[in-house]
Backbone as a ProteinNet text record, in pm:
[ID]
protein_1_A
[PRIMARY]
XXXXXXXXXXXXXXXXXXXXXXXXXXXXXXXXXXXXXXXXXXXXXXXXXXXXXXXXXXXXXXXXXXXXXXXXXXXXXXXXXXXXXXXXXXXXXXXXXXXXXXXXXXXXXXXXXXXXXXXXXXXXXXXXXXXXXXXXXXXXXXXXXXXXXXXXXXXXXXXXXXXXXXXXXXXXXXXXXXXXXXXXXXXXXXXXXX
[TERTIARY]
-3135.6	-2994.8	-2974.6	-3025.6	-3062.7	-3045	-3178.8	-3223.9	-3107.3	-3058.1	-2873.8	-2774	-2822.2	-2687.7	-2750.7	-2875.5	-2905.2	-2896.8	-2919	-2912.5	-2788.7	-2694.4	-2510.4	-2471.5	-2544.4	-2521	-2590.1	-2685.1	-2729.5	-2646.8	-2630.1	-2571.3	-2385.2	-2340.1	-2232.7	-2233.7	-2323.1	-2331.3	-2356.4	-2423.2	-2536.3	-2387.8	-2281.2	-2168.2	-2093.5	-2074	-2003.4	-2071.9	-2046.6	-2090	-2266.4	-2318.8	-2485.6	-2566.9	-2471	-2519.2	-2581.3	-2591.9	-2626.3	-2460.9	-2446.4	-2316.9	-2307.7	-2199.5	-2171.7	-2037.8	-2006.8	-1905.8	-1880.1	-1767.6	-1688.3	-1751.5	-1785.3	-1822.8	-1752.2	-1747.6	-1717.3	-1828.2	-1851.4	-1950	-1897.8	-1909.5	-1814.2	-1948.9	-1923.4	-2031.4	-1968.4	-2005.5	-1905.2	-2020	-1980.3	-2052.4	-2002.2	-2137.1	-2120.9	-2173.7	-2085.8	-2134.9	-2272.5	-2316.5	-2458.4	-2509.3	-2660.4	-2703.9	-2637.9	-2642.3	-2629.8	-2691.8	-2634.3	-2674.3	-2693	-2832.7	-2855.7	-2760.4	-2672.6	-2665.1	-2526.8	-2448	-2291.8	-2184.6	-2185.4	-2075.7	-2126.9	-2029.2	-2014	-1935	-2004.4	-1985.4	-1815.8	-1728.5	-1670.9	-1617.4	-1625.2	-1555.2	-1454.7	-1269.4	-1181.6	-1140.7	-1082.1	-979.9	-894.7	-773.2	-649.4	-664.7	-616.6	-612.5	-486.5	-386.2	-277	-146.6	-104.5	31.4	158.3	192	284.1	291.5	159.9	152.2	150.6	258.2	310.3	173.4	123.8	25.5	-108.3	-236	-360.2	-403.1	-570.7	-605.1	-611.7	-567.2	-566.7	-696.2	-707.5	-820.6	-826.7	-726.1	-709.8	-720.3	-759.4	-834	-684	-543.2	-425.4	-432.1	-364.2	-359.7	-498	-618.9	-756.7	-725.8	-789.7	-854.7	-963.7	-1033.3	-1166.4	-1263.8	-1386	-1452.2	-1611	-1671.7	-1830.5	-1837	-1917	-1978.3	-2117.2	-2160	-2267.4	-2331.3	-2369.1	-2441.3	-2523.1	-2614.5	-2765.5	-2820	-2840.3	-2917.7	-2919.9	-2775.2	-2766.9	-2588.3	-2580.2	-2439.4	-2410	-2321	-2209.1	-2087.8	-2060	-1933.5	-1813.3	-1667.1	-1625.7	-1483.2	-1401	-1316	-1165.8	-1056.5	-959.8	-871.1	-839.5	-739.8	-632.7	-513.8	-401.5	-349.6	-186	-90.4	-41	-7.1	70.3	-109.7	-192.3	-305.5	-464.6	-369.3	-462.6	-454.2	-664.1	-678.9	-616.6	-554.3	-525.2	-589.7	-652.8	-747.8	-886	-927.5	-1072.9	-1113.2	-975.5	-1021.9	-1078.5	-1151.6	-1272.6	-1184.8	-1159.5	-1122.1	-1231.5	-1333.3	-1430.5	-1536	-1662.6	-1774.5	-1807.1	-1810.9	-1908.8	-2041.3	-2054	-2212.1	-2289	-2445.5	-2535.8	-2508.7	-2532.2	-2447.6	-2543.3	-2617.9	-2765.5	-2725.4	-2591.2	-2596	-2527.2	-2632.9	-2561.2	-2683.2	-2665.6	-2808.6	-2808.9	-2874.7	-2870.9	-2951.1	-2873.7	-2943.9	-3075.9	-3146.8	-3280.8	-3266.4	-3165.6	-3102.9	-3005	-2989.4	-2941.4	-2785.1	-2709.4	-2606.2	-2496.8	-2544.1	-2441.8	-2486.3	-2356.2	-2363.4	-2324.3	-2386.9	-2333.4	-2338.1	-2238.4	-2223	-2181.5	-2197.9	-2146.8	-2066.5	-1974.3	-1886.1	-1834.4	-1844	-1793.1	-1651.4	-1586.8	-1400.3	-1389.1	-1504.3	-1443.9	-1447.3	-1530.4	-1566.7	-1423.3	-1389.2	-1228.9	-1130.9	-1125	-993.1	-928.2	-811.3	-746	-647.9	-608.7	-543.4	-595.3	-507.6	-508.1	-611.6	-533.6	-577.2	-604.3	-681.4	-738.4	-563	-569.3	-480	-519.3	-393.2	-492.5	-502.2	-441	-446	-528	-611.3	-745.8	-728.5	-679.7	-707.9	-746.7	-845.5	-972.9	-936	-1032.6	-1035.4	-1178.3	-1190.6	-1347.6	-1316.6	-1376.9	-1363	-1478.6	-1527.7	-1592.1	-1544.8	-1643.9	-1567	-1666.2	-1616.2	-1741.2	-1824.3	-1876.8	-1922.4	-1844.4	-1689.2	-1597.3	-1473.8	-1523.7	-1393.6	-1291.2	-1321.1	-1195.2	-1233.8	-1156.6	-1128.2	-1196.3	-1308.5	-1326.6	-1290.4	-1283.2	-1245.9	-1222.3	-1141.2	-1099.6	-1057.7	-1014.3	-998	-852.4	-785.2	-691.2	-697.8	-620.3	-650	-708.3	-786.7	-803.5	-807.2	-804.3	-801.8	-675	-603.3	-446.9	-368	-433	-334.7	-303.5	-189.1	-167	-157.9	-169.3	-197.7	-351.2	-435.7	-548.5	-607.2	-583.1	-653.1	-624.9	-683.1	-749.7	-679.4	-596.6	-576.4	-623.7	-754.1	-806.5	-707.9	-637.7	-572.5	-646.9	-676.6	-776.3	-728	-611.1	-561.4	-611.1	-580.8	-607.2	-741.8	-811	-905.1	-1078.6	-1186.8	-1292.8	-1391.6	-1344.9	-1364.5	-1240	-1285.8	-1237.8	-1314	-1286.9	-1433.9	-1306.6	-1370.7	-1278.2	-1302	-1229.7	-1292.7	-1220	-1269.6	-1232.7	-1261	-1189.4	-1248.8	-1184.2	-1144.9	-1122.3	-1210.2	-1244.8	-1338	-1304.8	-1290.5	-1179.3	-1285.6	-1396.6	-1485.2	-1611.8	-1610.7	-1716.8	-1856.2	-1866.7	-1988.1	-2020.8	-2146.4	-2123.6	-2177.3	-2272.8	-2306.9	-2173.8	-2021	-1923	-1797.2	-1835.6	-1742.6	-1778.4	-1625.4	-1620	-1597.5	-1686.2	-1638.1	-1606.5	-1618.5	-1604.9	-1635.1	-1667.6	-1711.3	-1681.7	-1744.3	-1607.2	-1634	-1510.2	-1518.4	-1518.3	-1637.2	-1623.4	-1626	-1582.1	-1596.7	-1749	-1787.3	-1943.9	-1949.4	-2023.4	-2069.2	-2196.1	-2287.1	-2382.7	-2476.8
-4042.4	-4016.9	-3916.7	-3961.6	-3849.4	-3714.2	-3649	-3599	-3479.3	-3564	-3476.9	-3441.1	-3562.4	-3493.5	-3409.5	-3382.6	-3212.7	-3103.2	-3084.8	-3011.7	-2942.1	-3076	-3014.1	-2958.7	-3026.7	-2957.1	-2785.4	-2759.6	-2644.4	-2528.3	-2585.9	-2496.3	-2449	-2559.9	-2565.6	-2424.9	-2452	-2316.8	-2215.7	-2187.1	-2041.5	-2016.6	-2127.1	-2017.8	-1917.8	-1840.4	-1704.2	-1557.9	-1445.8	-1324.8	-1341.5	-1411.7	-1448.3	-1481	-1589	-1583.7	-1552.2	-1573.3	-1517.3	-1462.2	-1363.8	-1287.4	-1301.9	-1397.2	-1385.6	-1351.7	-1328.7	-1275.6	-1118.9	-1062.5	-935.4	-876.6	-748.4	-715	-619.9	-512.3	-401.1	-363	-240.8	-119.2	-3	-15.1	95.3	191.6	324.2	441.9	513.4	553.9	591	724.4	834.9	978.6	1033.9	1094.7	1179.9	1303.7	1428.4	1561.4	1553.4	1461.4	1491.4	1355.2	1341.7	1217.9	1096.8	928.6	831.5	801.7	829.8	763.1	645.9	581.3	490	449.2	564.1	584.3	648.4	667.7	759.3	690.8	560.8	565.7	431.3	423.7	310.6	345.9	277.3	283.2	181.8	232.4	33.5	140.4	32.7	20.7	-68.9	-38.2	-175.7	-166.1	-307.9	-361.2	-451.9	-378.1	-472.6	-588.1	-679	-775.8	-826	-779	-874.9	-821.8	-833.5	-771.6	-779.6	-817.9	-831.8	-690.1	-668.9	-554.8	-440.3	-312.1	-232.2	-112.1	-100	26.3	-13.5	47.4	0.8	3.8	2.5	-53.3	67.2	82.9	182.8	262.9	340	338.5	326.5	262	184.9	34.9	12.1	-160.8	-212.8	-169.2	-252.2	-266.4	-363.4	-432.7	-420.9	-446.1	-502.8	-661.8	-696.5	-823.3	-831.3	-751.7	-776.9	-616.8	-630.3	-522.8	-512.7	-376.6	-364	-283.9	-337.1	-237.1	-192.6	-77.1	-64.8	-15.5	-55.4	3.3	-38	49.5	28.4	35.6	72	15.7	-103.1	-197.3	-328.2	-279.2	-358.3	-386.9	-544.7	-530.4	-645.4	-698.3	-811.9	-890.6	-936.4	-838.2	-944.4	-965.4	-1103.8	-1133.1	-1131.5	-1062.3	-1063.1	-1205.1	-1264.6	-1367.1	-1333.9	-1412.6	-1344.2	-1326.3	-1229.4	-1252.3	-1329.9	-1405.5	-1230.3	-1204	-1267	-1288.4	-1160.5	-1064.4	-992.2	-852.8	-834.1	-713.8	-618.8	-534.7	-427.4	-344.6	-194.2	-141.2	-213.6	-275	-347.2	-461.1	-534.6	-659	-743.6	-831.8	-906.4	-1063.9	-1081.6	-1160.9	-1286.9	-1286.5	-1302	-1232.5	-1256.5	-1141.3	-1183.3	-1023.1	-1018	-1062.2	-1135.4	-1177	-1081.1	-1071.2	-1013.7	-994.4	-911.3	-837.6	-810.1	-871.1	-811.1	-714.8	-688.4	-614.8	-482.7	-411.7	-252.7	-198.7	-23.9	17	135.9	245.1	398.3	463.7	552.7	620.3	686.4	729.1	818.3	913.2	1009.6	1124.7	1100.3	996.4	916.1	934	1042.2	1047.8	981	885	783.6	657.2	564.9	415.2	337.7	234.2	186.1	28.8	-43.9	-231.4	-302.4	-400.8	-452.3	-580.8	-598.3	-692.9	-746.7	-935.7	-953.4	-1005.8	-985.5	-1006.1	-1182.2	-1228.1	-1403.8	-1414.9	-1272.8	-1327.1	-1202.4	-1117.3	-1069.7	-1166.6	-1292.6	-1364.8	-1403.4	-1378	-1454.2	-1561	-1575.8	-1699.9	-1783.6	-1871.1	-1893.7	-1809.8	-1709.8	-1601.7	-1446.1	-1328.8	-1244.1	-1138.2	-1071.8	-958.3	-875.3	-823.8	-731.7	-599.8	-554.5	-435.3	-440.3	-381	-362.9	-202.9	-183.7	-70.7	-108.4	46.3	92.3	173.3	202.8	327	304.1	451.8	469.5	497.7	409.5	521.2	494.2	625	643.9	651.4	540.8	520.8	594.1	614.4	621.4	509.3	494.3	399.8	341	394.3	369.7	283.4	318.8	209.7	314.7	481.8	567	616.9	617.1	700.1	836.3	872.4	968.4	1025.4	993.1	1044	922.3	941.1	819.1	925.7	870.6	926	1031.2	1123.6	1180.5	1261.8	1335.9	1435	1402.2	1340.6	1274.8	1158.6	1129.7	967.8	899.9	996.7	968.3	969.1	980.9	951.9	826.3	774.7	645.3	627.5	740.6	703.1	737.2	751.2	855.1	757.1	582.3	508.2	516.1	457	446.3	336.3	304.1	163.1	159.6	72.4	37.4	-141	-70.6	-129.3	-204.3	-366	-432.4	-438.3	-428.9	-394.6	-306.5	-173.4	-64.9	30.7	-35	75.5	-0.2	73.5	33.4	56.5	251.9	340.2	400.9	438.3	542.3	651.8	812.3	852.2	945.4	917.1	972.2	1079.4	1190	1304.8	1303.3	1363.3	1422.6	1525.1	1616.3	1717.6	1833.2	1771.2	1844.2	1844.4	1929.8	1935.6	1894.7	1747.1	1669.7	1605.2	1652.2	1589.5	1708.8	1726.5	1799.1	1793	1670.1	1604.9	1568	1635.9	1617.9	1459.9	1401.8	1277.2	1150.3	1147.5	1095.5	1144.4	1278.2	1331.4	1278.8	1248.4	1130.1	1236.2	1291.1	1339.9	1286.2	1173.1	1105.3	964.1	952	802	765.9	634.7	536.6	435.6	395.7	247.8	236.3	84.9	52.1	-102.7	-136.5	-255.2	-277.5	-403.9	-434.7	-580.9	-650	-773.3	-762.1	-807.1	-813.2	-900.1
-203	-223.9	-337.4	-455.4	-546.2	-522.9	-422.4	-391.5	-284.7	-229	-142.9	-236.1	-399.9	-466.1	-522.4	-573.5	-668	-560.6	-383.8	-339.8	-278.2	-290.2	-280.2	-384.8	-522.9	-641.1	-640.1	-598.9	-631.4	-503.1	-401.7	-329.6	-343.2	-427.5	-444.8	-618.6	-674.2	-792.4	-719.3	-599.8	-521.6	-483.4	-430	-322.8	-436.7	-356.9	-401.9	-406.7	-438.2	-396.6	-432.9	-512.8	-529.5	-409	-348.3	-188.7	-82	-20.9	122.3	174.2	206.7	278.7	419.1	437.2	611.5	646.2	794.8	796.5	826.1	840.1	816.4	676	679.5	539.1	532	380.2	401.7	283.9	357	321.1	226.5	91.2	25.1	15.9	1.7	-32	-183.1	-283.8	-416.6	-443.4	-369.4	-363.6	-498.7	-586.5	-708.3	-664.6	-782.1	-772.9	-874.8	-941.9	-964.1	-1004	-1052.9	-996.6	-1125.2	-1033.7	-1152	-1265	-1370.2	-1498.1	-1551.9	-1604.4	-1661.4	-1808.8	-1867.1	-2011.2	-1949.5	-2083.1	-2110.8	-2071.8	-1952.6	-1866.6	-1813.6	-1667.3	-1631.1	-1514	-1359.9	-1257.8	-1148.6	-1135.6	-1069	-927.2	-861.5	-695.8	-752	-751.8	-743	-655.7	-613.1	-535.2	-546.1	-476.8	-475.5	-349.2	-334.3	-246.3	-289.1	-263.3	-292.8	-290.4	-148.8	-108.1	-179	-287.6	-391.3	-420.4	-492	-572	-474.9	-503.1	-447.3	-474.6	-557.4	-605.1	-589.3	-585.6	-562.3	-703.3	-728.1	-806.7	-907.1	-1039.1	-1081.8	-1215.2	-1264.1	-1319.1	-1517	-1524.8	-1651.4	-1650.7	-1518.3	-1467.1	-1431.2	-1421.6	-1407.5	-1242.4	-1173.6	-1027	-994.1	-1028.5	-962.3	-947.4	-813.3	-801.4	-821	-788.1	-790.3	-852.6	-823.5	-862	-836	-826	-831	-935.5	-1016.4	-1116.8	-1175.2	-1188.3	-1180.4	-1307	-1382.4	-1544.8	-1594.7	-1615.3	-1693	-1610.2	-1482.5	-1385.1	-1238.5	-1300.7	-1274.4	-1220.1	-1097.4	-987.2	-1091.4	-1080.8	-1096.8	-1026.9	-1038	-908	-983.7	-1037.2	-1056.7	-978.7	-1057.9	-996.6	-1158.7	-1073.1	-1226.1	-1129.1	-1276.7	-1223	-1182.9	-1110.4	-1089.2	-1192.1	-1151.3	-1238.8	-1310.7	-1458.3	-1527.5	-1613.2	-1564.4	-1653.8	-1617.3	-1575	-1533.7	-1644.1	-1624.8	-1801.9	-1769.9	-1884	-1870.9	-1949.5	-1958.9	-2042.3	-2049.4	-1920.1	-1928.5	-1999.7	-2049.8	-2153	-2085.9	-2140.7	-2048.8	-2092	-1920.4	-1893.6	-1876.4	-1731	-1691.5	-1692.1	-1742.9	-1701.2	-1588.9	-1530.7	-1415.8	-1372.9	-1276.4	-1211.1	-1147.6	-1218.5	-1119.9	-944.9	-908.4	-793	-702.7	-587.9	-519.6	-422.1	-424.7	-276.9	-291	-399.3	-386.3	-395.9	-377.5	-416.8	-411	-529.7	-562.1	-447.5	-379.8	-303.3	-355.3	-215.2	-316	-386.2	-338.1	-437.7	-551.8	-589.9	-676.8	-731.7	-586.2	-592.9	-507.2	-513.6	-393.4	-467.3	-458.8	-497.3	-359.9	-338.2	-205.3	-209.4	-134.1	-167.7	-103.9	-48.7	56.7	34	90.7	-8.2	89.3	94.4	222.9	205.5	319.3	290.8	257.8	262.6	244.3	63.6	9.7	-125.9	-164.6	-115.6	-179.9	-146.9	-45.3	-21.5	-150.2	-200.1	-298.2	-308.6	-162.9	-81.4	16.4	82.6	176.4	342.2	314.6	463.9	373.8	449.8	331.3	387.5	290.4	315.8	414.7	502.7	584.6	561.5	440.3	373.9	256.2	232.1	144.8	15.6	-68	-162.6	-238.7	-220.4	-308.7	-416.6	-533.3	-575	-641.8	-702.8	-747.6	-889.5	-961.5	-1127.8	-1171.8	-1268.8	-1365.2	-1474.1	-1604.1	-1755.1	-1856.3	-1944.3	-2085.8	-2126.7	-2248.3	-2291.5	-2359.6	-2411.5	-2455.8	-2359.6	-2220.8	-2125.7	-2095.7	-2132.1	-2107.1	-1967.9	-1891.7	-1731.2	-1722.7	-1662.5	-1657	-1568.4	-1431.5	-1329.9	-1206.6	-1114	-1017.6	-921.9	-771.2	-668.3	-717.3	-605.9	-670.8	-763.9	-833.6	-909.4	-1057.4	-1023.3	-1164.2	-1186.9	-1329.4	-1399.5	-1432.2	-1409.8	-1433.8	-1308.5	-1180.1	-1102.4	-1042.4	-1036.3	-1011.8	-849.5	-727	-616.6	-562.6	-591.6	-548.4	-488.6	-486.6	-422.2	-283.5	-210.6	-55.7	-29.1	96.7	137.7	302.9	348.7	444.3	477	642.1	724.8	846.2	777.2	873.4	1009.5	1082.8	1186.1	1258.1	1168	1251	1253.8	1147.6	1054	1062.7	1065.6	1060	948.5	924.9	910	853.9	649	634.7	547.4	551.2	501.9	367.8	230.1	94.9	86.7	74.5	-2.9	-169.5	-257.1	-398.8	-395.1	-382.4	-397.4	-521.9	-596.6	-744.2	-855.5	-911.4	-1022	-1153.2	-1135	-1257.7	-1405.4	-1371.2	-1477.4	-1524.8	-1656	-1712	-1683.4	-1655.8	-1622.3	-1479.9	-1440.6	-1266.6	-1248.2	-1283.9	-1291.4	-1288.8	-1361.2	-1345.8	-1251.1	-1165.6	-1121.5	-969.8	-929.9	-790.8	-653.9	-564.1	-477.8	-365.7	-332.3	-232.5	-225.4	-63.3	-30.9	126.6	141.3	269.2	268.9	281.3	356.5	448.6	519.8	655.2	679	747	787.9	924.3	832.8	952.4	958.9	1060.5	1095.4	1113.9	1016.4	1020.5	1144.5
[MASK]
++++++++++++++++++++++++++++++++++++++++++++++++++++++++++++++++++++++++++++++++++++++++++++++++++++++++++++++++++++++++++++++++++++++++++++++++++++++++++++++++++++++++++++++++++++++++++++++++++

């Protein structure tokens, strides 16, 4: 008897993005004009999940639910609480968990992650509208560059329509960062079933 309760116990800590991933996934790709850095900066995929909020996720961390982040080497998973308790300027609410399911291309200019829609649900049923955006930070937490013209634009995010959409492919194509290693030219999202 013992023995059923340490193993409900251990599987009951494993659930969540650490997991095994089943289900609907989505496939983000986060394309740079030159390769990822171990050092300077700091990688995130956000997302909104949460039809209230009128704007997507922006790149001063305001309306994220969730997030991938990638620095030092190492992907991360996290989750922002709801409203009114959500960071603004990156304050650490929750730290992020070790993250197994992303990975630097060989040319080391693509970030890629697979994220399944049961671990973005923030209700009841998942939203069926999904926005993205891509930013690159300093070591300081400042915006270097995000989808849109920049780090300052407050629409440049992506919104993938689980209705209608499988497939969407980003371009950036402005030369909004000094540094080609933080400068965002693209990406996509897709939806997969493994």
């Amino acid at each position: 008897m013992r023995t059923v309760a340490v193993a409900a116990l251990v599987a009951l800590v494993l659930a969540g993005p650490a997991s095994g991933q089943v289900g609907t996934q989505l496939i983000v790709t986060m394309n740079l004009a030159g390769p990822v850095k171990l050092t300077g900066g700091s990688y995130y995929i956000a997302f909104t999940i949460d039809d209230s909020i009128l704007t997507g996720p922006q790149s001063d961390s305001s309306n994220w639910t969730h997030y991938v982040l990638y620095r030092q080497g190492r992907f991360f998973f996290g989750r922002v609480p709801p409203a009114p308790f959500r960071p603004f300027g990156f304050e650490a609410i929750r730290p992020p968990t070790p993250y197994p399911y992303g990975e630097v291309s060989s040319d080391r200019r693509s970030l890629r992650v697979r994220v399944a829609l049961a671990d973005l649900q923030t209700g009841p049923t998942l939203s069926l509208k999904i926005k993205v955006n891509f930013v690159t930070v300093d070591e300081n937490l400042h915006a270097i560059d995000a989808l849109g013209a920049g780090a300052t634009d407050r629409f440049g995010f992506v919104t993938l329509d689980l209705r209608r959409q499988t497939n969407v492919v980003v371009t950036n194509p402005a030369r909004d960062s000094l540094d080609p290693s933080f400068h965002i030219i693209g990406g996509s999202i897709e939806t997969a079933i493994p």
